[in-house]
Amino acid sequence: MYQYSRAIYRSIKNLIDPYVDPETQLEYRRAVLEECEQTMERLAADPHYFARPDRALFADIRRYFPITAQAQVAWAVGEGVGAATSFIEQQIEAGLLDGGVSRCHATTRKGKACQRTPLPGRDYCPSHQHLEQPVAA
Ligand SMILES: [Zn+2]
């Protein structure tokens, strides 16, 4: 996920408040990068329950930017988080990422991945448990 947090950071780092002293500027950059990374980590770990991640990130970092740059920062954050969100959704659909919550491995009759929670320690939900490979004795 770091390619996405880096991309967001790169797109906004030059907008960070230019009127603070160099030391503060450096501190602001570190803080912005850290917030971007935390947002991406949370998004990857909990994509179904992280509502409006772009707004959350913007709210966390907007204080590091001058008023005149806010609209541009909000736009860049929206674009970057949007790209990360669609990447995560593709991964979940492809079954490469379970979205932090395990899902039944079965495919429904409509050809979609089953969204039910598997039985504890199993790969399938109660409706699909017959698909579980029998354990060799
Ligand atoms: Zn199922």
Coordinates of C-alpha atoms and ligand atoms in Angstrom, one line a residue:
M1 CA 0.0 0.0 0.0
Y2 CA 3.0 2.3 0.4
Q3 CA 3.1 3.2 -3.2
Y4 CA -0.3 4.9 -2.7
S5 CA 0.7 6.8 0.5
R6 CA 4.0 7.9 -1.3
A7 CA 2.0 9.0 -4.3
I8 CA -0.3 11.1 -2.2
Y9 CA 2.6 12.5 -0.2
R10 CA 4.5 13.4 -3.4
S11 CA 1.5 15.1 -4.9
I12 CA 1.0 17.5 -1.9
K13 CA 4.4 17.8 -0.2
N14 CA 5.3 21.0 -2.2
L15 CA 2.1 22.6 -1.0
I16 CA 3.0 22.3 2.7
D17 CA 3.1 25.7 4.4
P18 CA 6.1 27.5 2.8
Y19 CA 6.1 30.3 5.4
V20 CA 7.3 28.3 8.4
D21 CA 11.0 27.9 9.3
P22 CA 12.9 24.9 7.6
E23 CA 12.8 22.8 10.8
T24 CA 9.1 23.1 11.1
Q25 CA 8.7 22.5 7.4
L26 CA 10.6 19.2 7.8
E27 CA 8.5 18.3 10.8
Y28 CA 5.3 19.0 8.8
R29 CA 6.5 16.8 5.9
R30 CA 7.2 13.9 8.3
A31 CA 3.8 14.3 9.9
V32 CA 2.0 14.4 6.5
L33 CA 3.8 11.3 5.3
E34 CA 3.0 9.5 8.5
E35 CA -0.7 10.4 8.3
C36 CA -0.8 9.2 4.7
E37 CA 0.8 5.9 5.7
Q38 CA -1.5 5.4 8.6
T39 CA -4.5 6.0 6.5
M40 CA -3.3 3.4 3.9
E41 CA -2.6 0.9 6.6
R42 CA -6.0 1.3 8.1
L43 CA -7.6 1.2 4.7
A44 CA -5.9 -2.1 3.9
A45 CA -6.7 -3.6 7.3
D46 CA -10.3 -2.5 7.5
P47 CA -11.6 -1.5 4.1
H48 CA -15.3 -2.3 4.9
Y49 CA -15.5 -0.2 8.0
F50 CA -13.4 2.8 7.2
A51 CA -15.9 5.3 6.0
R52 CA -14.8 8.3 4.0
P53 CA -11.0 7.7 4.3
D54 CA -10.2 10.7 2.0
R55 CA -12.1 13.1 4.3
A56 CA -10.5 11.6 7.4
L57 CA -7.0 12.0 5.9
F58 CA -7.7 15.5 4.8
A59 CA -9.0 16.5 8.2
D60 CA -5.8 15.1 9.8
I61 CA -3.4 16.9 7.5
R62 CA -5.1 20.2 6.5
R63 CA -3.5 22.1 9.3
Y64 CA -0.1 21.7 7.6
F65 CA -1.2 23.5 4.5
P66 CA -1.9 27.2 3.9
I67 CA -5.5 28.2 3.2
T68 CA -4.7 28.9 -0.4
A69 CA -3.6 25.3 -0.9
Q70 CA -6.5 23.5 0.9
A71 CA -8.6 22.9 -2.2
Q72 CA -5.7 21.4 -4.1
V73 CA -4.7 19.2 -1.2
A74 CA -8.3 18.0 -0.8
W75 CA -8.4 17.1 -4.5
A76 CA -5.1 15.3 -4.4
V77 CA -6.1 13.4 -1.3
G78 CA -9.4 12.4 -2.9
E79 CA -7.6 11.2 -6.1
G80 CA -4.9 9.3 -4.2
V81 CA -7.3 7.6 -1.7
G82 CA -9.7 6.8 -4.5
A83 CA -6.9 5.0 -6.4
A84 CA -6.0 3.1 -3.3
T85 CA -9.6 2.2 -2.5
S86 CA -10.2 0.8 -6.0
F87 CA -6.9 -1.2 -5.8
I88 CA -8.1 -2.7 -2.5
E89 CA -11.5 -3.5 -3.9
Q90 CA -9.9 -5.3 -6.9
Q91 CA -7.8 -7.3 -4.5
I92 CA -10.8 -8.3 -2.4
E93 CA -12.7 -9.3 -5.5
A94 CA -9.8 -11.3 -6.8
G95 CA -9.7 -13.0 -3.4
L96 CA -6.2 -11.8 -2.8
L97 CA -7.2 -9.8 0.3
D98 CA -9.9 -10.7 2.7
G99 CA -10.5 -7.1 3.8
G100 CA -9.4 -7.9 7.4
V101 CA -12.4 -10.1 7.8
S102 CA -12.3 -13.7 6.5
R103 CA -14.8 -14.6 3.9
C104 CA -16.1 -17.9 2.7
H105 CA -14.0 -19.2 -0.2
A106 CA -17.0 -20.4 -2.2
T107 CA -18.5 -18.8 -5.3
T108 CA -22.2 -18.3 -5.3
R109 CA -24.5 -19.4 -8.2
K110 CA -24.4 -15.9 -9.5
G111 CA -20.6 -16.2 -9.8
K112 CA -19.8 -13.8 -7.0
A113 CA -17.6 -14.5 -4.1
C114 CA -19.6 -15.6 -1.1
Q115 CA -19.6 -12.8 1.5
R116 CA -20.5 -15.0 4.5
T117 CA -18.1 -15.5 7.4
P118 CA -16.6 -19.0 7.4
L119 CA -17.0 -21.4 10.3
P120 CA -14.3 -21.0 12.9
G121 CA -11.0 -22.4 11.6
R122 CA -12.6 -23.3 8.2
D123 CA -12.5 -21.8 4.7
Y124 CA -16.3 -22.1 4.1
C125 CA -19.5 -20.7 5.6
P126 CA -22.3 -23.1 6.9
S127 CA -24.0 -23.1 3.5
H128 CA -20.8 -24.1 1.7
Q129 CA -19.2 -26.3 4.3
H130 CA -19.7 -29.3 2.0
L131 CA -17.0 -27.8 -0.3
E132 CA -14.4 -28.2 2.4
Q133 CA -11.8 -30.8 1.4
P134 CA -12.1 -33.7 3.7
V135 CA -9.1 -34.0 5.9
A136 CA -7.1 -37.1 5.0
A137 CA -7.2 -39.6 7.8
Ligands
ZN1 ZN -20.3 -19.5 1.6

